Short mmCIF file of C-alpha atoms and ligand atoms in Angstrom, two decimals:
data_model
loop_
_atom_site.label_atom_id
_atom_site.label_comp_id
_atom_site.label_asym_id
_atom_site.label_seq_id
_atom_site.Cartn_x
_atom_site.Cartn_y
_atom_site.Cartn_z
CA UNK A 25 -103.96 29.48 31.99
CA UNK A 26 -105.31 32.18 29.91
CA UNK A 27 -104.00 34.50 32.14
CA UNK A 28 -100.39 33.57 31.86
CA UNK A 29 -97.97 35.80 29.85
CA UNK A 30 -94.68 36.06 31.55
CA UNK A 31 -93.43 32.36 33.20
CA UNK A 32 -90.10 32.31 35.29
CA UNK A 33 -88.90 28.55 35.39
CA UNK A 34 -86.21 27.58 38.38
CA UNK A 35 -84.73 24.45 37.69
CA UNK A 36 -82.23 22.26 39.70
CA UNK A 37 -80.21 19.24 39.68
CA UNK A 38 -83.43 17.03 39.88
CA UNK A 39 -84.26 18.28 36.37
CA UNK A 40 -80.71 16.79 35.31
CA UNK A 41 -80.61 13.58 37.11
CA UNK A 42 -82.62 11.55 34.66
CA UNK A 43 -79.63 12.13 32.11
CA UNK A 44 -77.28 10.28 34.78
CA UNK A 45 -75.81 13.61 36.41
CA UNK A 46 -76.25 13.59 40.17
CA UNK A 47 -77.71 15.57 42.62
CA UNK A 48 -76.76 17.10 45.48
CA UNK A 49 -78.10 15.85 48.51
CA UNK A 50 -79.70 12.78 47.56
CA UNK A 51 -78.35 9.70 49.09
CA UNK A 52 -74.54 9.21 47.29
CA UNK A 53 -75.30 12.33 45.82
CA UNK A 54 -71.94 14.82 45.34
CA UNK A 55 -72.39 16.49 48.33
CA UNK A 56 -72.23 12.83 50.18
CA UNK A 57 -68.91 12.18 47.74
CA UNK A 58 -67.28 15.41 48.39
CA UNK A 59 -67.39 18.18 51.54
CA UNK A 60 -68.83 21.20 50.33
CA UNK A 61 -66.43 23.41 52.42
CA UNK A 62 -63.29 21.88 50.67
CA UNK A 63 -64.98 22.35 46.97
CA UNK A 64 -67.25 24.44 46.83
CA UNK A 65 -66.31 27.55 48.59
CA UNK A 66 -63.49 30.08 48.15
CA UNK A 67 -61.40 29.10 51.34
CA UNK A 68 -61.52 25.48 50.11
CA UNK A 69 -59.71 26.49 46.83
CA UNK A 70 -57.28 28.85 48.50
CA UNK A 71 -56.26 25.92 50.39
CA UNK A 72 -56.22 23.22 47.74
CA UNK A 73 -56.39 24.51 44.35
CA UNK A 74 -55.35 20.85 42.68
CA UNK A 75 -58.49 19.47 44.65
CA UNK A 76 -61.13 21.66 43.04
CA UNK A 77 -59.81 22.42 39.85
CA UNK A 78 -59.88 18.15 39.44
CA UNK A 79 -63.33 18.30 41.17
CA UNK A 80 -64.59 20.71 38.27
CA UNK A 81 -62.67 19.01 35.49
CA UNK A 82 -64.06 15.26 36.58
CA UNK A 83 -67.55 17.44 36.38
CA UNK A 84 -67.03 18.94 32.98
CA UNK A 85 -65.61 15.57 31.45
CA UNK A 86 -68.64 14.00 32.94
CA UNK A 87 -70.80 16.15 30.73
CA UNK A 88 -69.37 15.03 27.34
CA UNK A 89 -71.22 11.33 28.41
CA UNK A 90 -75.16 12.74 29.24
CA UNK A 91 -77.32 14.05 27.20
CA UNK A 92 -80.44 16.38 27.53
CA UNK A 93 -83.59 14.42 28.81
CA UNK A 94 -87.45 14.43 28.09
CA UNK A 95 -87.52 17.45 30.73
CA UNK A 96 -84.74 19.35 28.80
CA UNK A 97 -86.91 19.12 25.47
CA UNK A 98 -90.29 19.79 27.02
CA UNK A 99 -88.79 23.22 28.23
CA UNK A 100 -86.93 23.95 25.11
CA UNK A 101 -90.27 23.16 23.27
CA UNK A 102 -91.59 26.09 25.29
CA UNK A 103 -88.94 28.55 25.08
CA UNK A 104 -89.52 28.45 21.45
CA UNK A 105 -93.30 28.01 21.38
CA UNK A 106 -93.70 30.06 24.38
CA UNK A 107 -95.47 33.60 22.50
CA UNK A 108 -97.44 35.56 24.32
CA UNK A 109 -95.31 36.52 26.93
CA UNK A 110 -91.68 36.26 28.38
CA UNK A 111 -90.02 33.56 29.73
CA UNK A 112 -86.94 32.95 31.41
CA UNK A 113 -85.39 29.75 32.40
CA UNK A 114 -83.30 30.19 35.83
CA UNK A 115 -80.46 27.04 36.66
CA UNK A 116 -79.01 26.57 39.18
CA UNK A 117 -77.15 23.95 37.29
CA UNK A 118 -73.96 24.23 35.94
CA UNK A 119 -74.23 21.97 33.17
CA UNK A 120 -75.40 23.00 29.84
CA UNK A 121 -78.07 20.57 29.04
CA UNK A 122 -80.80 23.29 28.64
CA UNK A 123 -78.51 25.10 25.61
CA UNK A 124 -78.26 21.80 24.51
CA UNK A 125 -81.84 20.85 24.39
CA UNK A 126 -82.47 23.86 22.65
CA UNK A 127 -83.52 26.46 25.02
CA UNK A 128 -82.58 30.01 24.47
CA UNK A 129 -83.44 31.93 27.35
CA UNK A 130 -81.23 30.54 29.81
CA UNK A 131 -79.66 32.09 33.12
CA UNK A 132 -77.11 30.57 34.80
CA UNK A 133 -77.52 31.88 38.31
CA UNK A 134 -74.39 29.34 39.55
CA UNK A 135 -72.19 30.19 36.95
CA UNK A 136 -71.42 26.98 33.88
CA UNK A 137 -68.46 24.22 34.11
CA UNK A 138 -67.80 25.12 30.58
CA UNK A 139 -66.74 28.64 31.42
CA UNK A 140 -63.68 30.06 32.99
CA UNK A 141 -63.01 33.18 35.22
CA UNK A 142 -59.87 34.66 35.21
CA UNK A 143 -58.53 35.27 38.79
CA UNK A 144 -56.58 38.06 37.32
CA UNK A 145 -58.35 40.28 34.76
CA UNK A 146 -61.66 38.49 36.00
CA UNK A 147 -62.93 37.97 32.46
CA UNK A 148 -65.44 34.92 31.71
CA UNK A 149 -64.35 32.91 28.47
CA UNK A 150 -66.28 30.04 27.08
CA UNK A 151 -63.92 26.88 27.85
CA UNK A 152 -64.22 23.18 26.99
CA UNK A 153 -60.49 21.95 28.56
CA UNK A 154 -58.94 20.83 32.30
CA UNK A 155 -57.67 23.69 34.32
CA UNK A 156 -55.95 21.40 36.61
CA UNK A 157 -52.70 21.67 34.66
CA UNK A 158 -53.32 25.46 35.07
CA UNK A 159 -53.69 27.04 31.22
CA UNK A 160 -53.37 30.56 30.85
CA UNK A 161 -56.36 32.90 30.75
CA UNK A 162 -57.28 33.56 26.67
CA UNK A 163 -57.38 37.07 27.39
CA UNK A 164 -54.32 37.75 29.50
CA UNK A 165 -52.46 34.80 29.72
CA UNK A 166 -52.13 34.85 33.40
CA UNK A 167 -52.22 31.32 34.78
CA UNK A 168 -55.07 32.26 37.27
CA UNK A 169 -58.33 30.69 35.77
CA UNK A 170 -61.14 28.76 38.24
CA UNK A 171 -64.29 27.41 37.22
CA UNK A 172 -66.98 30.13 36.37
CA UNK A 173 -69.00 28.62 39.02
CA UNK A 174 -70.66 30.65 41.90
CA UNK A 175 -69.38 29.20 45.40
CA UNK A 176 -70.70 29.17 49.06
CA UNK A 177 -70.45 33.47 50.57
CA UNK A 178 -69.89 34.19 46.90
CA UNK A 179 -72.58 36.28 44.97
CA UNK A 180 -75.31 33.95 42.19
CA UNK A 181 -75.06 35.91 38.89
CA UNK A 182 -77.47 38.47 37.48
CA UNK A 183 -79.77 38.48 40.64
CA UNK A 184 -81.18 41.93 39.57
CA UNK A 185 -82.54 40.36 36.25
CA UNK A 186 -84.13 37.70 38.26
CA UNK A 187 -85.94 39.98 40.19
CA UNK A 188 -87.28 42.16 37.40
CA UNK A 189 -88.31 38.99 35.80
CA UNK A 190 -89.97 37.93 38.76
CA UNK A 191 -91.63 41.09 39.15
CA UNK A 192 -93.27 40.85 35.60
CA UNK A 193 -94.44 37.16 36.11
CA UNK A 194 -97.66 35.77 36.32
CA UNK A 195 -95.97 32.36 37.02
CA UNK A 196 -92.97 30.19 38.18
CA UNK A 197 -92.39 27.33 37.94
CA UNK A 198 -89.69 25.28 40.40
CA UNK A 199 -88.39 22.13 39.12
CA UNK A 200 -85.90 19.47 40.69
CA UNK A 201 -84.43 21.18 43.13
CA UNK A 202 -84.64 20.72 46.71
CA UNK A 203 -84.81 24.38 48.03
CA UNK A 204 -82.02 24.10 50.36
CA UNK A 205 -80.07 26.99 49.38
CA UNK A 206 -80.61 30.75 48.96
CA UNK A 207 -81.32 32.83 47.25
CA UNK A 208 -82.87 30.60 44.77
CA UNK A 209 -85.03 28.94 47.70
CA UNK A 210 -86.23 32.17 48.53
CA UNK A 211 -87.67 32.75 44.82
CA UNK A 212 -91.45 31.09 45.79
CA UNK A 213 -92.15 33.27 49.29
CA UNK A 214 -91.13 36.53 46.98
CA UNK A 215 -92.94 35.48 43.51
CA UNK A 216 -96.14 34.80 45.96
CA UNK A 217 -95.53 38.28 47.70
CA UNK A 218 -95.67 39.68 44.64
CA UNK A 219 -99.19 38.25 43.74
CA UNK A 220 -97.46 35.46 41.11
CA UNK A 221 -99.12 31.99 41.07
CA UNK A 222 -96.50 29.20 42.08
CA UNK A 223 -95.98 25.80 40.81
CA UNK A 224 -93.74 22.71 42.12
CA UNK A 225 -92.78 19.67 40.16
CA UNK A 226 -90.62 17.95 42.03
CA UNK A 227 -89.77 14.23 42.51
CA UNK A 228 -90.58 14.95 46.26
CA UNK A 229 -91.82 17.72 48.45
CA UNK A 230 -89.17 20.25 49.12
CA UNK A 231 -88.37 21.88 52.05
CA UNK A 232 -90.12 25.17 50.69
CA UNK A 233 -93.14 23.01 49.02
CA UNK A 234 -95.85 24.35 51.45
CA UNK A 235 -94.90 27.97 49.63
CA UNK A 236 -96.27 26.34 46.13
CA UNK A 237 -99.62 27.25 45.33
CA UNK A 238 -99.36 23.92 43.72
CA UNK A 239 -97.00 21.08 43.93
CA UNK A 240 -96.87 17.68 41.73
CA UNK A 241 -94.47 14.49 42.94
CA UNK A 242 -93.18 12.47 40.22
CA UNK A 243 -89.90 12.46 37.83
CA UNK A 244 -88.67 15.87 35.75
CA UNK A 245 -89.07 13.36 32.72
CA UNK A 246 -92.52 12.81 32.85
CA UNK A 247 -93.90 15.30 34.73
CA UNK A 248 -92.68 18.45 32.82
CA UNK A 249 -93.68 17.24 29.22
CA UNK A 250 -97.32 16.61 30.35
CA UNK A 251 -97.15 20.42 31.82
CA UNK A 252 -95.86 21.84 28.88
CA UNK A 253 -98.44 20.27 27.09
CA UNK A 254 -101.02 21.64 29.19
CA UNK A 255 -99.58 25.51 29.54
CA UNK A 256 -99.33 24.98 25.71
CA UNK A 257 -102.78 23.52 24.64
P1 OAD B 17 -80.41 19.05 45.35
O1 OAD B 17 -79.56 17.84 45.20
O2 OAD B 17 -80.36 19.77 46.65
O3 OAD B 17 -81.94 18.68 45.09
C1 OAD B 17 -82.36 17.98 43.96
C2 OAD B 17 -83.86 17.80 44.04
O4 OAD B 17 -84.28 17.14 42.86
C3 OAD B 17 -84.36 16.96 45.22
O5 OAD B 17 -85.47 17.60 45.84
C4 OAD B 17 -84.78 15.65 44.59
O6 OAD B 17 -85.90 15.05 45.22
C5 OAD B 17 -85.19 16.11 43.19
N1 OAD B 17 -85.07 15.07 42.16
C6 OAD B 17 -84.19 14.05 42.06
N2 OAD B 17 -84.41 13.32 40.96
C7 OAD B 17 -85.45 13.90 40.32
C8 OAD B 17 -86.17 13.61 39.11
N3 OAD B 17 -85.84 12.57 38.34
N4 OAD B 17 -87.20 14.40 38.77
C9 OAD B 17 -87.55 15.47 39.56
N5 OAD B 17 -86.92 15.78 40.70
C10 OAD B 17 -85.88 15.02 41.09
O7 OAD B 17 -80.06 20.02 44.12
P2 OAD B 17 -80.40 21.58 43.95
O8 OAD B 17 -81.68 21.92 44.61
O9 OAD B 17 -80.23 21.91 42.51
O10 OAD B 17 -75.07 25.03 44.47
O11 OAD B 17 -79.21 22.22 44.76
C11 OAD B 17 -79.12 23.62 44.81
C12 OAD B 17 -77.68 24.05 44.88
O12 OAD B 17 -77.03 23.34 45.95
C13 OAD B 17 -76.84 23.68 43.67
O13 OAD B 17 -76.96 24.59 42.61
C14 OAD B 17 -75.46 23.68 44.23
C15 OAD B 17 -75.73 22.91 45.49
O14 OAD B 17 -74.86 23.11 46.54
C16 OAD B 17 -73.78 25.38 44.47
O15 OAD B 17 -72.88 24.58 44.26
C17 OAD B 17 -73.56 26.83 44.75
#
């Protein structure tokens, strides 16, 4: 531990589902609930805009009724302890229960339900509302917003960051997520090609665990307190 300066932390929905927001691809998770293809890729809302725009606004209601969880605080409790190095919390969630907890340095890789993009002048504004009832953009005031959330054959945000943070690390850290989809599930085979030690906490194995130099079953809620409190002791 005394070698540890610079931590990169991936999290996923599994960090989220103890606040009562559901995963993916557990059983009845969205992804049983809704097909990807129709809302979660760009050919899915060019063929039914109503359909995702409700999809996202259900989502981004949802989030006024959770609240962060003992996994939230643990790693806000770092980001502001956290001294003698960097650190940089990568989500691939899109809801903002990290900001919320407290944490600072925060990367949304798959885009945030509380932002908007602007089809038209493709600006990102902070937004709180439907979009189903199709509100113009707050800087243009063409009627062309989506959710600011990265799709299926579209681009995750600030990959190059990600990289150079990777490249400084001496450790990440994966945590709820299933590693089922790239590029994020790529992030343990490069951090341990780049000589960084690698650490799982996950409620089960995931498909990459046998990457993990180390990887710990059990719930985001218990398990990430008692290794913050370790990393921090
Ligand atoms: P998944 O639903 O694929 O995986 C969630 C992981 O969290 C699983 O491995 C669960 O075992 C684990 N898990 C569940 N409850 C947990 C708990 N209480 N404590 C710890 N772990 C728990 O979600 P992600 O891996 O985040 O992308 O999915 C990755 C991406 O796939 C998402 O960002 C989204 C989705 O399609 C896009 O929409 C682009």
């Amino acid at each position: 531990m005394a070698e540890i300066r610079n931590i990169v932390i991936l999290t996923g929905a599994g960090i989220s589902a103890e606040s009562g927001i559901d995963t993916f691809r557990s059983a009845g998770g969205l992804w049983e609930q809704h097909r990807v293809e129709n809302v979660a890729t760009p050919e899915g809302f060019a063929r039914d805009p109503a359909l995702v725009l409700g999809f996202y606004d259900m989502r981004r209601e949802a989030l006024g009724k959770v609240v962060p969880n003992a996994a939230h605080d643990a790693l806000a409790r770092l980001d502001a302890e956290w001294k003698q190095g960097d650190l940089l919390i990568v989500t691939q969630n899109v809801d903002d229960l990290h900001e919320r907890a407290g944490a600072r340095r925060v990367l949304h890789m798959h885009g945030e339900l509380k932002s908007a993009l602007c089809r038209s002048c493709e600006m990102r504004s902070p937004w709180d509302a439907p979009m189903s009832n199709r509100p113009p953009c707050p800087v243009c005031q063409a009627p062309m917003l989506r959710p600011d959330v990265v799709w299926f054959g579209e681009m995750p945000y600030q990959m190059d960051r990600i990289y150079r943070a990777l490249r400084e690390a001496d450790l990440f850290v994966s945590i709820g997520t299933s590693g089922a989809v790239y590029p994020a599930a790529g992030f343990v085979r490069d951090a341990r090609e780049m000589g960084v030690r690698t650490l799982e906490l996950n409620l089960e194995r995931s498909e990459g665990s046998h990457w993990f130099d180390e990887s710990r079953q059990g719930r985001a809620g218990e398990l990430v307190p008692a290794w913050v409190e370790e990393i921090l002791s």
